[in-house]
Amino acid sequence: MSDTSNWPLWEVFVRSKNGLAHKHAGSLHAPDADMALKNARDVYTRRSEGVSLWVVPSEAITASSPDEKDLLFTPADDKVYRHPTFYDIPDEVGHM
Amino acid sequence: MANAVDLTTTFDSYVAAENRVEPKQWMPEKYRKTLVRQISQHAHSEIVGMLPEANWITRAPSLRAKLILIAKVQDEGGHGLYLYSAAETLGTSRETMVRDLLSGKAKYSSIFNYPSLTWADIGVIGWLVDGAAIANQVMLCRTSYGPYSRAMVRICKEESFHQRQGYEIVMKLARGTSDQKAMVQDALNRWWWPSIMMFGPTDDNSPNSEQSMKWRIKRKSNDQLRQEFIDKTVVHAEFLDLSIPDKDLKWDESRQSYDYGEINWDEFYRVIQGDGPCNRQRLIARNKAHNEGQWVREAATAFAAKQAAKKPANQAP
């Protein structure tokens, strides 16, 4: 099976309709981008799930490490003043 | 650095608190192994599951039935792929999994080692076999491993068409001529017991279940899932005046569930160990399909190389 072992892994993103972002749907192996697209169409959009597809080589994705989760994301937790609900605005002011 | 015991304790409470595990997170080796085994077996089952149904594509009784059956078999292939992809996120390769299936080393659901003898079998497979699979898969939509759970959500959406199309076939036959009714009853008689075996050994004979439940890989026990399936399915059968081939089946008022007869576990283990009616046939068919697809894989690789060579150097990806 050495014939397919060099086929790269592709991540598939599907836009369900115009106006929405492409969303990760899954992955598949294919020898090149064109065939990855064709396979993605058969595998991930058999029931009109999409109007547009992206395939991205998995190895092109740089991901943050789960070990750095706290380091990266907890600093935002104590900055509640970044949310609109932090501020008390009297009802009389109307919608803001 | 934290030692393995600490990490395991942290992990256990993390999943116990209903948090999901994602590929790059630390996980106990046994959690990883359990998932690789379970997800790859599940993938193999989807792939081998195409065989008993594909057997009837050329003989489907109408064009409508044929289109539907082709779509269903295509879905099963897709489900296998979603699951292989989920297993690959745990560090196993597609080649290894496929090789283990083809060599007979890997297991798949014992149900697919039974033959599909008549068109009624295709209906009953959808109704019972897909029905049992759905019961298990709905539970797995909330499994603790993220990629597995996402694959399951996708599969469940597609799988409910499978059960309904199966029941439609059963319904047509059950309301047809007396021969047709006898044919569907016969299929039910043959598939009932293997279907309820699909949930696996009883809870007291299922040594790995407890740990899987703790890790939220499984969320319901084998017996619990089996009972839920039986309670639902008896209603489906009664609606069509079909009889479940179990003389001990009766409603238990106090449990608000059906009691059912003794399952033939010897048969279950015999089939799992390779001695079911179709084990050899299935492996031969898989190997044949794989070998005959060799030129397609080679052609795809060659075509990709040719396309890449055609592109001017400055446009190469």
mmCIF file of C-alpha atoms in Angstrom:
data_model
loop_
_atom_site.group_PDB
_atom_site.id
_atom_site.type_symbol
_atom_site.label_atom_id
_atom_site.label_comp_id
_atom_site.label_asym_id
_atom_site.label_seq_id
_atom_site.Cartn_x
_atom_site.Cartn_y
_atom_site.Cartn_z
ATOM 1 C CA MET A 1 0.000 0.000 0.000
ATOM 2 C CA SER A 2 2.946 2.291 -0.495
ATOM 3 C CA ASP A 3 0.903 3.848 -3.318
ATOM 4 C CA THR A 4 -1.336 5.895 -1.010
ATOM 5 C CA SER A 5 0.864 6.359 2.031
ATOM 6 C CA ASN A 6 2.302 9.553 0.566
ATOM 7 C CA TRP A 7 -1.064 11.096 -0.057
ATOM 8 C CA PRO A 8 -1.264 14.132 2.190
ATOM 9 C CA LEU A 9 -4.110 14.802 4.602
ATOM 10 C CA TRP A 10 -6.407 17.705 3.714
ATOM 11 C CA GLU A 11 -8.725 19.582 6.036
ATOM 12 C CA VAL A 12 -12.119 20.301 4.493
ATOM 13 C CA PHE A 13 -14.085 23.496 5.129
ATOM 14 C CA VAL A 14 -17.659 23.943 3.904
ATOM 15 C CA ARG A 15 -19.627 27.166 3.451
ATOM 16 C CA SER A 16 -23.234 26.148 3.970
ATOM 17 C CA LYS A 17 -24.611 29.245 2.244
ATOM 18 C CA ASN A 18 -23.380 32.581 1.033
ATOM 19 C CA GLY A 19 -23.145 35.031 3.871
ATOM 20 C CA LEU A 20 -21.796 32.419 6.297
ATOM 21 C CA ALA A 21 -18.169 31.513 6.967
ATOM 22 C CA HIS A 22 -16.553 28.272 5.840
ATOM 23 C CA LYS A 23 -16.668 25.805 8.702
ATOM 24 C CA HIS A 24 -14.415 22.834 9.347
ATOM 25 C CA ALA A 25 -16.195 19.632 8.279
ATOM 26 C CA GLY A 26 -13.502 16.957 8.497
ATOM 27 C CA SER A 27 -10.523 15.652 6.621
ATOM 28 C CA LEU A 28 -9.488 13.263 3.881
ATOM 29 C CA HIS A 29 -6.463 11.969 1.975
ATOM 30 C CA ALA A 30 -5.857 12.851 -1.662
ATOM 31 C CA PRO A 31 -2.825 13.046 -3.947
ATOM 32 C CA ASP A 32 -3.365 16.715 -4.821
ATOM 33 C CA ALA A 33 -5.612 19.706 -4.183
ATOM 34 C CA ASP A 34 -7.893 19.132 -7.176
ATOM 35 C CA MET A 35 -8.637 15.564 -6.192
ATOM 36 C CA ALA A 36 -9.021 16.603 -2.568
ATOM 37 C CA LEU A 37 -11.751 19.018 -3.703
ATOM 38 C CA LYS A 38 -13.497 16.357 -5.765
ATOM 39 C CA ASN A 39 -13.378 13.871 -2.903
ATOM 40 C CA ALA A 40 -14.544 16.500 -0.425
ATOM 41 C CA ARG A 41 -17.564 17.147 -2.611
ATOM 42 C CA ASP A 42 -18.482 13.436 -2.535
ATOM 43 C CA VAL A 43 -17.758 12.917 1.119
ATOM 44 C CA TYR A 44 -18.948 16.094 2.800
ATOM 45 C CA THR A 45 -21.692 17.569 0.582
ATOM 46 C CA ARG A 46 -23.949 14.679 -0.413
ATOM 47 C CA ARG A 47 -27.003 16.418 1.039
ATOM 48 C CA SER A 48 -26.655 20.009 -0.132
ATOM 49 C CA GLU A 49 -24.551 20.903 2.892
ATOM 50 C CA GLY A 50 -22.591 23.505 1.003
ATOM 51 C CA VAL A 51 -22.188 26.069 -1.757
ATOM 52 C CA SER A 52 -18.411 26.359 -1.499
ATOM 53 C CA LEU A 53 -15.511 24.173 -0.378
ATOM 54 C CA TRP A 54 -11.983 24.824 0.843
ATOM 55 C CA VAL A 55 -9.337 22.153 1.158
ATOM 56 C CA VAL A 56 -6.190 22.997 3.072
ATOM 57 C CA PRO A 57 -3.163 20.738 3.547
ATOM 58 C CA SER A 58 -3.289 19.728 7.215
ATOM 59 C CA GLU A 59 0.420 20.345 7.601
ATOM 60 C CA ALA A 60 -0.078 23.980 6.573
ATOM 61 C CA ILE A 61 -2.048 24.609 9.757
ATOM 62 C CA THR A 62 -0.140 25.939 12.736
ATOM 63 C CA ALA A 63 -2.098 25.292 15.911
ATOM 64 C CA SER A 64 -1.716 26.668 19.403
ATOM 65 C CA SER A 65 -0.754 24.055 21.932
ATOM 66 C CA PRO A 66 -3.294 22.898 24.524
ATOM 67 C CA ASP A 67 -0.557 23.405 27.153
ATOM 68 C CA GLU A 68 -0.558 27.127 26.391
ATOM 69 C CA LYS A 69 -4.311 27.438 26.752
ATOM 70 C CA ASP A 70 -4.183 29.264 30.083
ATOM 71 C CA LEU A 71 -1.292 31.442 29.060
ATOM 72 C CA LEU A 72 -3.061 32.527 25.885
ATOM 73 C CA PHE A 73 -6.662 32.760 26.876
ATOM 74 C CA THR A 74 -7.079 33.401 30.600
ATOM 75 C CA PRO A 75 -5.806 37.004 30.448
ATOM 76 C CA ALA A 76 -9.122 37.852 28.769
ATOM 77 C CA ASP A 77 -11.166 36.411 31.638
ATOM 78 C CA ASP A 78 -10.664 39.322 34.063
ATOM 79 C CA LYS A 79 -11.299 42.034 31.516
ATOM 80 C CA VAL A 80 -15.039 42.121 31.866
ATOM 81 C CA TYR A 81 -15.067 45.802 30.945
ATOM 82 C CA ARG A 82 -14.607 44.675 27.351
ATOM 83 C CA HIS A 83 -18.219 43.485 27.318
ATOM 84 C CA PRO A 84 -21.137 45.877 26.794
ATOM 85 C CA THR A 85 -23.058 44.425 29.751
ATOM 86 C CA PHE A 86 -20.341 45.708 32.112
ATOM 87 C CA TYR A 87 -21.815 49.219 31.871
ATOM 88 C CA ASP A 88 -25.034 50.298 33.598
ATOM 89 C CA ILE A 89 -26.971 52.629 31.351
ATOM 90 C CA PRO A 90 -30.361 53.875 32.651
ATOM 91 C CA ASP A 91 -33.416 52.551 30.771
ATOM 92 C CA GLU A 92 -34.522 56.134 30.036
ATOM 93 C CA VAL A 93 -31.586 56.502 27.655
ATOM 94 C CA GLY A 94 -33.219 54.006 25.328
ATOM 95 C CA HIS A 95 -31.493 51.428 23.193
ATOM 96 C CA MET A 96 -27.741 51.746 22.999
ATOM 97 C CA MET B 1 6.844 18.346 35.450
ATOM 98 C CA ALA B 2 3.754 16.537 36.664
ATOM 99 C CA ASN B 3 4.026 12.756 36.853
ATOM 100 C CA ALA B 4 1.736 10.340 35.022
ATOM 101 C CA VAL B 5 -0.394 9.627 38.091
ATOM 102 C CA ASP B 6 -1.185 13.314 38.566
ATOM 103 C CA LEU B 7 -1.883 13.762 34.888
ATOM 104 C CA THR B 8 -4.240 10.779 34.899
ATOM 105 C CA THR B 9 -6.125 12.074 37.942
ATOM 106 C CA THR B 10 -6.478 15.495 36.331
ATOM 107 C CA PHE B 11 -7.627 13.883 33.097
ATOM 108 C CA ASP B 12 -10.186 11.689 34.877
ATOM 109 C CA SER B 13 -11.799 14.632 36.621
ATOM 110 C CA TYR B 14 -11.619 16.690 33.425
ATOM 111 C CA VAL B 15 -13.709 14.158 31.465
ATOM 112 C CA ALA B 16 -15.938 13.432 34.468
ATOM 113 C CA ALA B 17 -16.865 17.132 34.419
ATOM 114 C CA GLU B 18 -18.171 16.614 30.850
ATOM 115 C CA ASN B 19 -15.263 18.360 29.154
ATOM 116 C CA ARG B 20 -14.269 17.217 25.686
ATOM 117 C CA VAL B 21 -10.822 15.925 24.807
ATOM 118 C CA GLU B 22 -9.154 17.227 21.633
ATOM 119 C CA PRO B 23 -6.343 15.567 19.641
ATOM 120 C CA LYS B 24 -3.297 17.381 20.963
ATOM 121 C CA GLN B 25 -4.255 17.223 24.623
ATOM 122 C CA TRP B 26 -2.489 14.845 26.971
ATOM 123 C CA MET B 27 -4.487 11.647 27.473
ATOM 124 C CA PRO B 28 -3.746 8.351 29.212
ATOM 125 C CA GLU B 29 -2.276 5.783 26.842
ATOM 126 C CA LYS B 30 -5.121 3.417 27.616
ATOM 127 C CA TYR B 31 -7.707 6.057 26.690
ATOM 128 C CA ARG B 32 -5.948 6.549 23.376
ATOM 129 C CA LYS B 33 -5.696 2.799 22.717
ATOM 130 C CA THR B 34 -9.311 2.153 23.650
ATOM 131 C CA LEU B 35 -10.428 4.866 21.254
ATOM 132 C CA VAL B 36 -8.205 3.738 18.394
ATOM 133 C CA ARG B 37 -9.568 0.209 18.769
ATOM 134 C CA GLN B 38 -13.177 1.304 19.070
ATOM 135 C CA ILE B 39 -13.158 3.948 16.307
ATOM 136 C CA SER B 40 -11.261 1.782 13.823
ATOM 137 C CA GLN B 41 -13.553 -1.189 14.493
ATOM 138 C CA HIS B 42 -16.465 1.133 13.971
ATOM 139 C CA ALA B 43 -14.953 2.349 10.672
ATOM 140 C CA HIS B 44 -14.323 -1.223 9.523
ATOM 141 C CA SER B 45 -17.948 -2.072 10.316
ATOM 142 C CA GLU B 46 -19.147 0.722 8.043
ATOM 143 C CA ILE B 47 -16.922 -0.520 5.231
ATOM 144 C CA VAL B 48 -17.747 -4.219 5.581
ATOM 145 C CA GLY B 49 -21.386 -3.216 6.125
ATOM 146 C CA MET B 50 -21.522 -2.124 2.508
ATOM 147 C CA LEU B 51 -21.166 -5.733 1.351
ATOM 148 C CA PRO B 52 -24.456 -7.384 2.412
ATOM 149 C CA GLU B 53 -26.361 -4.432 0.936
ATOM 150 C CA ALA B 54 -24.321 -4.026 -2.228
ATOM 151 C CA ASN B 55 -25.303 -7.640 -2.864
ATOM 152 C CA TRP B 56 -28.805 -6.390 -3.720
ATOM 153 C CA ILE B 57 -28.074 -3.269 -5.781
ATOM 154 C CA THR B 58 -28.314 -5.077 -9.114
ATOM 155 C CA ARG B 59 -31.466 -6.888 -8.026
ATOM 156 C CA ALA B 60 -33.389 -4.046 -6.395
ATOM 157 C CA PRO B 61 -37.058 -4.390 -7.412
ATOM 158 C CA SER B 62 -37.409 -0.880 -8.863
ATOM 159 C CA LEU B 63 -35.302 2.019 -10.065
ATOM 160 C CA ARG B 64 -36.404 4.005 -7.017
ATOM 161 C CA ALA B 65 -35.291 1.233 -4.683
ATOM 162 C CA LYS B 66 -31.992 0.932 -6.528
ATOM 163 C CA LEU B 67 -31.226 4.670 -6.299
ATOM 164 C CA ILE B 68 -31.975 4.666 -2.597
ATOM 165 C CA LEU B 69 -29.856 1.590 -1.939
ATOM 166 C CA ILE B 70 -26.909 3.035 -3.862
ATOM 167 C CA ALA B 71 -27.190 6.262 -1.843
ATOM 168 C CA LYS B 72 -27.246 4.274 1.372
ATOM 169 C CA VAL B 73 -24.207 2.181 0.476
ATOM 170 C CA GLN B 74 -22.389 5.361 -0.545
ATOM 171 C CA ASP B 75 -23.238 6.839 2.865
ATOM 172 C CA GLU B 76 -21.695 3.833 4.607
ATOM 173 C CA GLY B 77 -18.460 4.417 2.681
ATOM 174 C CA GLY B 78 -18.543 8.068 3.784
ATOM 175 C CA HIS B 79 -19.160 7.044 7.396
ATOM 176 C CA GLY B 80 -16.148 4.768 7.253
ATOM 177 C CA LEU B 81 -14.088 7.704 6.060
ATOM 178 C CA TYR B 82 -15.274 10.085 8.803
ATOM 179 C CA LEU B 83 -14.338 7.460 11.359
ATOM 180 C CA TYR B 84 -10.933 6.595 9.873
ATOM 181 C CA SER B 85 -10.184 10.339 9.934
ATOM 182 C CA ALA B 86 -11.203 10.566 13.593
ATOM 183 C CA ALA B 87 -8.961 7.596 14.440
ATOM 184 C CA GLU B 88 -6.067 9.169 12.555
ATOM 185 C CA THR B 89 -6.167 12.180 14.886
ATOM 186 C CA LEU B 90 -5.028 9.753 17.596
ATOM 187 C CA GLY B 91 -1.819 9.008 15.756
ATOM 188 C CA THR B 92 -2.643 5.803 13.897
ATOM 189 C CA SER B 93 -2.295 5.728 10.111
ATOM 190 C CA ARG B 94 -4.932 4.929 7.539
ATOM 191 C CA GLU B 95 -2.648 2.316 5.966
ATOM 192 C CA THR B 96 -2.260 0.441 9.238
ATOM 193 C CA MET B 97 -5.990 0.337 9.811
ATOM 194 C CA VAL B 98 -6.785 -0.803 6.273
ATOM 195 C CA ARG B 99 -4.033 -3.417 6.438
ATOM 196 C CA ASP B 100 -5.367 -4.781 9.730
ATOM 197 C CA LEU B 101 -8.843 -5.090 8.253
ATOM 198 C CA LEU B 102 -7.633 -6.834 5.102
ATOM 199 C CA SER B 103 -5.392 -9.267 6.968
ATOM 200 C CA GLY B 104 -8.246 -10.255 9.274
ATOM 201 C CA LYS B 105 -6.442 -8.921 12.348
ATOM 202 C CA ALA B 106 -8.980 -6.163 13.017
ATOM 203 C CA LYS B 107 -12.507 -6.874 14.164
ATOM 204 C CA TYR B 108 -15.739 -5.391 12.871
ATOM 205 C CA SER B 109 -19.350 -5.770 13.938
ATOM 206 C CA SER B 110 -20.330 -9.450 13.932
ATOM 207 C CA ILE B 111 -23.681 -8.618 12.307
ATOM 208 C CA PHE B 112 -22.098 -8.206 8.881
ATOM 209 C CA ASN B 113 -21.077 -11.833 8.816
ATOM 210 C CA TYR B 114 -24.675 -12.875 8.190
ATOM 211 C CA PRO B 115 -25.947 -13.250 4.618
ATOM 212 C CA SER B 116 -28.617 -11.075 2.976
ATOM 213 C CA LEU B 117 -30.725 -13.771 1.307
ATOM 214 C CA THR B 118 -33.791 -11.917 0.038
ATOM 215 C CA TRP B 119 -34.929 -8.366 -0.719
ATOM 216 C CA ALA B 120 -36.756 -8.421 2.617
ATOM 217 C CA ASP B 121 -33.351 -8.674 4.287
ATOM 218 C CA ILE B 122 -32.474 -5.237 2.928
ATOM 219 C CA GLY B 123 -35.562 -3.829 4.628
ATOM 220 C CA VAL B 124 -34.891 -5.641 7.882
ATOM 221 C CA ILE B 125 -31.214 -4.631 7.864
ATOM 222 C CA GLY B 126 -32.233 -0.968 7.636
ATOM 223 C CA TRP B 127 -34.878 -1.340 10.316
ATOM 224 C CA LEU B 128 -32.986 -3.507 12.831
ATOM 225 C CA VAL B 129 -29.273 -3.283 12.071
ATOM 226 C CA ASP B 130 -29.238 0.440 11.333
ATOM 227 C CA GLY B 131 -31.714 0.926 14.178
ATOM 228 C CA ALA B 132 -29.347 -0.782 16.615
ATOM 229 C CA ALA B 133 -26.397 1.133 15.208
ATOM 230 C CA ILE B 134 -28.279 4.420 15.655
ATOM 231 C CA ALA B 135 -29.038 3.644 19.316
ATOM 232 C CA ASN B 136 -25.319 3.237 19.884
ATOM 233 C CA GLN B 137 -24.344 6.202 17.736
ATOM 234 C CA VAL B 138 -26.779 8.649 19.313
ATOM 235 C CA MET B 139 -25.074 7.897 22.611
ATOM 236 C CA LEU B 140 -21.668 8.391 20.984
ATOM 237 C CA CYS B 141 -22.599 11.882 19.771
ATOM 238 C CA ARG B 142 -21.746 12.879 23.343
ATOM 239 C CA THR B 143 -18.611 10.782 23.681
ATOM 240 C CA SER B 144 -15.702 12.548 25.385
ATOM 241 C CA TYR B 145 -13.328 12.537 22.398
ATOM 242 C CA GLY B 146 -14.107 15.582 20.220
ATOM 243 C CA PRO B 147 -13.320 14.256 16.715
ATOM 244 C CA TYR B 148 -15.229 11.016 17.390
ATOM 245 C CA SER B 149 -18.223 12.897 18.702
ATOM 246 C CA ARG B 150 -18.270 15.258 15.695
ATOM 247 C CA ALA B 151 -18.064 12.331 13.280
ATOM 248 C CA MET B 152 -20.984 10.735 15.122
ATOM 249 C CA VAL B 153 -23.154 13.835 14.855
ATOM 250 C CA ARG B 154 -22.645 13.824 11.100
ATOM 251 C CA ILE B 155 -23.297 10.089 10.869
ATOM 252 C CA CYS B 156 -26.469 10.229 12.965
ATOM 253 C CA LYS B 157 -27.952 12.887 10.700
ATOM 254 C CA GLU B 158 -27.480 10.605 7.716
ATOM 255 C CA GLU B 159 -28.274 7.326 9.416
ATOM 256 C CA SER B 160 -31.888 8.059 10.257
ATOM 257 C CA PHE B 161 -32.665 7.966 6.523
ATOM 258 C CA HIS B 162 -31.251 4.429 6.556
ATOM 259 C CA GLN B 163 -33.581 3.150 9.207
ATOM 260 C CA ARG B 164 -36.624 4.799 7.712
ATOM 261 C CA GLN B 165 -35.951 3.508 4.197
ATOM 262 C CA GLY B 166 -35.542 0.022 5.676
ATOM 263 C CA TYR B 167 -38.806 0.223 7.552
ATOM 264 C CA GLU B 168 -40.507 1.436 4.385
ATOM 265 C CA ILE B 169 -39.423 -1.741 2.589
ATOM 266 C CA VAL B 170 -40.585 -3.851 5.537
ATOM 267 C CA MET B 171 -43.909 -2.006 5.571
ATOM 268 C CA LYS B 172 -44.517 -2.599 1.869
ATOM 269 C CA LEU B 173 -43.812 -6.316 2.176
ATOM 270 C CA ALA B 174 -45.773 -6.728 5.408
ATOM 271 C CA ARG B 175 -48.808 -5.199 3.710
ATOM 272 C CA GLY B 176 -48.312 -7.151 0.490
ATOM 273 C CA THR B 177 -49.252 -10.664 -0.589
ATOM 274 C CA SER B 178 -49.037 -13.577 1.826
ATOM 275 C CA ASP B 179 -45.769 -14.629 0.166
ATOM 276 C CA GLN B 180 -44.312 -11.174 0.705
ATOM 277 C CA LYS B 181 -45.433 -11.165 4.310
ATOM 278 C CA ALA B 182 -43.873 -14.594 4.849
ATOM 279 C CA MET B 183 -40.653 -13.345 3.260
ATOM 280 C CA VAL B 184 -40.369 -10.381 5.609
ATOM 281 C CA GLN B 185 -41.258 -12.492 8.651
ATOM 282 C CA ASP B 186 -38.520 -14.926 7.658
ATOM 283 C CA ALA B 187 -36.013 -12.080 7.389
ATOM 284 C CA LEU B 188 -37.042 -10.805 10.821
ATOM 285 C CA ASN B 189 -36.644 -14.310 12.232
ATOM 286 C CA ARG B 190 -33.074 -14.515 10.962
ATOM 287 C CA TRP B 191 -31.945 -10.985 11.836
ATOM 288 C CA TRP B 192 -33.562 -10.445 15.220
ATOM 289 C CA TRP B 193 -31.074 -12.270 17.440
ATOM 290 C CA PRO B 194 -27.918 -11.153 15.630
ATOM 291 C CA SER B 195 -29.273 -7.569 15.835
ATOM 292 C CA ILE B 196 -29.712 -7.573 19.583
ATOM 293 C CA MET B 197 -26.258 -9.154 19.915
ATOM 294 C CA MET B 198 -24.867 -6.029 18.252
ATOM 295 C CA PHE B 199 -24.890 -4.238 21.600
ATOM 296 C CA GLY B 200 -22.198 -6.621 22.802
ATOM 297 C CA PRO B 201 -21.919 -8.923 25.828
ATOM 298 C CA THR B 202 -24.085 -8.449 28.919
ATOM 299 C CA ASP B 203 -22.855 -5.875 31.412
ATOM 300 C CA ASP B 204 -21.419 -8.470 33.787
ATOM 301 C CA ASN B 205 -19.393 -9.956 30.905
ATOM 302 C CA SER B 206 -18.108 -6.708 29.486
ATOM 303 C CA PRO B 207 -14.843 -6.021 31.323
ATOM 304 C CA ASN B 208 -13.862 -2.828 29.466
ATOM 305 C CA SER B 209 -17.232 -1.139 29.772
ATOM 306 C CA GLU B 210 -16.725 0.276 33.246
ATOM 307 C CA GLN B 211 -13.583 2.177 32.333
ATOM 308 C CA SER B 212 -15.163 3.382 29.086
ATOM 309 C CA MET B 213 -18.145 4.692 31.019
ATOM 310 C CA LYS B 214 -15.843 6.430 33.504
ATOM 311 C CA TRP B 215 -14.022 8.113 30.675
ATOM 312 C CA ARG B 216 -17.341 9.024 29.072
ATOM 313 C CA ILE B 217 -16.351 7.173 25.909
ATOM 314 C CA LYS B 218 -19.556 5.211 26.368
ATOM 315 C CA ARG B 219 -22.434 6.755 28.218
ATOM 316 C CA LYS B 220 -24.851 3.846 28.474
ATOM 317 C CA SER B 221 -24.174 0.182 29.169
ATOM 318 C CA ASN B 222 -24.660 -2.581 26.582
ATOM 319 C CA ASP B 223 -27.720 -3.945 28.386
ATOM 320 C CA GLN B 224 -29.246 -0.516 28.759
ATOM 321 C CA LEU B 225 -28.910 0.214 25.030
ATOM 322 C CA ARG B 226 -30.181 -3.255 24.131
ATOM 323 C CA GLN B 227 -33.255 -2.797 26.333
ATOM 324 C CA GLU B 228 -34.075 0.608 24.833
ATOM 325 C CA PHE B 229 -33.745 -0.831 21.333
ATOM 326 C CA ILE B 230 -36.013 -3.801 22.099
ATOM 327 C CA ASP B 231 -38.677 -1.613 23.704
ATOM 328 C CA LYS B 232 -38.822 0.626 20.644
ATOM 329 C CA THR B 233 -38.625 -2.136 18.068
ATOM 330 C CA VAL B 234 -41.436 -4.268 19.502
ATOM 331 C CA VAL B 235 -43.770 -1.357 18.776
ATOM 332 C CA HIS B 236 -42.554 -1.182 15.165
ATOM 333 C CA ALA B 237 -43.183 -4.928 14.734
ATOM 334 C CA GLU B 238 -46.625 -4.868 16.345
ATOM 335 C CA PHE B 239 -47.681 -2.051 14.062
ATOM 336 C CA LEU B 240 -47.144 -4.377 11.095
ATOM 337 C CA ASP B 241 -48.392 -7.568 12.770
ATOM 338 C CA LEU B 242 -44.953 -9.107 12.541
ATOM 339 C CA SER B 243 -43.856 -11.355 15.363
ATOM 340 C CA ILE B 244 -40.509 -11.091 17.119
ATOM 341 C CA PRO B 245 -38.994 -14.593 17.229
ATOM 342 C CA ASP B 246 -38.614 -14.733 21.021
ATOM 343 C CA LYS B 247 -41.131 -16.772 22.989
ATOM 344 C CA ASP B 248 -39.956 -15.198 26.264
ATOM 345 C CA LEU B 249 -40.608 -11.661 25.086
ATOM 346 C CA LYS B 250 -43.232 -10.072 27.344
ATOM 347 C CA TRP B 251 -44.088 -6.700 28.814
ATOM 348 C CA ASP B 252 -42.956 -6.231 32.388
ATOM 349 C CA GLU B 253 -45.318 -3.776 34.031
ATOM 350 C CA SER B 254 -43.028 -3.091 36.986
ATOM 351 C CA ARG B 255 -39.996 -2.277 34.837
ATOM 352 C CA GLN B 256 -42.059 -0.627 32.083
ATOM 353 C CA SER B 257 -39.915 -2.608 29.639
ATOM 354 C CA TYR B 258 -39.948 -5.881 27.759
ATOM 355 C CA ASP B 259 -38.366 -8.993 29.233
ATOM 356 C CA TYR B 260 -36.560 -10.993 26.598
ATOM 357 C CA GLY B 261 -35.132 -14.482 26.197
ATOM 358 C CA GLU B 262 -31.619 -15.808 26.614
ATOM 359 C CA ILE B 263 -29.192 -14.667 23.912
ATOM 360 C CA ASN B 264 -27.027 -17.357 22.326
ATOM 361 C CA TRP B 265 -23.633 -15.971 23.331
ATOM 362 C CA ASP B 266 -21.802 -19.021 21.979
ATOM 363 C CA GLU B 267 -22.943 -17.990 18.525
ATOM 364 C CA PHE B 268 -21.883 -14.393 19.176
ATOM 365 C CA TYR B 269 -18.333 -15.368 20.156
ATOM 366 C CA ARG B 270 -18.079 -17.929 17.377
ATOM 367 C CA VAL B 271 -18.953 -15.305 14.761
ATOM 368 C CA ILE B 272 -16.589 -12.724 16.285
ATOM 369 C CA GLN B 273 -13.800 -15.266 16.237
ATOM 370 C CA GLY B 274 -14.219 -15.720 12.505
ATOM 371 C CA ASP B 275 -16.619 -18.612 12.172
ATOM 372 C CA GLY B 276 -19.844 -16.911 11.142
ATOM 373 C CA PRO B 277 -21.726 -17.725 7.943
ATOM 374 C CA CYS B 278 -19.896 -15.096 5.848
ATOM 375 C CA ASN B 279 -16.641 -14.099 7.606
ATOM 376 C CA ARG B 280 -14.387 -15.597 4.940
ATOM 377 C CA GLN B 281 -16.517 -14.293 2.094
ATOM 378 C CA ARG B 282 -16.421 -10.742 3.508
ATOM 379 C CA LEU B 283 -12.648 -10.691 3.821
ATOM 380 C CA ILE B 284 -12.204 -12.131 0.354
ATOM 381 C CA ALA B 285 -14.558 -9.466 -1.055
ATOM 382 C CA ARG B 286 -12.721 -6.644 0.769
ATOM 383 C CA ASN B 287 -9.336 -7.858 -0.407
ATOM 384 C CA LYS B 288 -10.595 -8.263 -3.956
ATOM 385 C CA ALA B 289 -12.036 -4.730 -3.973
ATOM 386 C CA HIS B 290 -8.829 -3.329 -2.540
ATOM 387 C CA ASN B 291 -6.609 -5.128 -5.039
ATOM 388 C CA GLU B 292 -8.814 -4.238 -7.970
ATOM 389 C CA GLY B 293 -8.708 -0.594 -6.890
ATOM 390 C CA GLN B 294 -4.910 -0.590 -6.939
ATOM 391 C CA TRP B 295 -4.707 0.835 -10.467
ATOM 392 C CA VAL B 296 -7.089 3.668 -9.523
ATOM 393 C CA ARG B 297 -4.840 4.718 -6.656
ATOM 394 C CA GLU B 298 -1.786 4.446 -8.875
ATOM 395 C CA ALA B 299 -3.475 6.441 -11.626
ATOM 396 C CA ALA B 300 -4.491 9.175 -9.167
ATOM 397 C CA THR B 301 -0.933 9.439 -7.886
ATOM 398 C CA ALA B 302 0.476 9.533 -11.431
ATOM 399 C CA PHE B 303 -2.089 12.119 -12.524
ATOM 400 C CA ALA B 304 -1.259 14.363 -9.579
ATOM 401 C CA ALA B 305 2.454 14.135 -10.402
ATOM 402 C CA LYS B 306 1.756 14.995 -14.047
ATOM 403 C CA GLN B 307 -0.409 17.989 -13.125
ATOM 404 C CA ALA B 308 2.250 19.244 -10.731
ATOM 405 C CA ALA B 309 4.917 18.951 -13.438
ATOM 406 C CA LYS B 310 2.757 20.972 -15.863
ATOM 407 C CA LYS B 311 2.499 23.950 -13.523
ATOM 408 C CA PRO B 312 5.108 26.670 -14.061
ATOM 409 C CA ALA B 313 7.621 26.681 -11.212
ATOM 410 C CA ASN B 314 6.501 30.058 -9.841
ATOM 411 C CA GLN B 315 2.964 28.782 -9.376
ATOM 412 C CA ALA B 316 3.877 25.596 -7.565
ATOM 413 C CA PRO B 317 2.113 25.388 -4.231
#
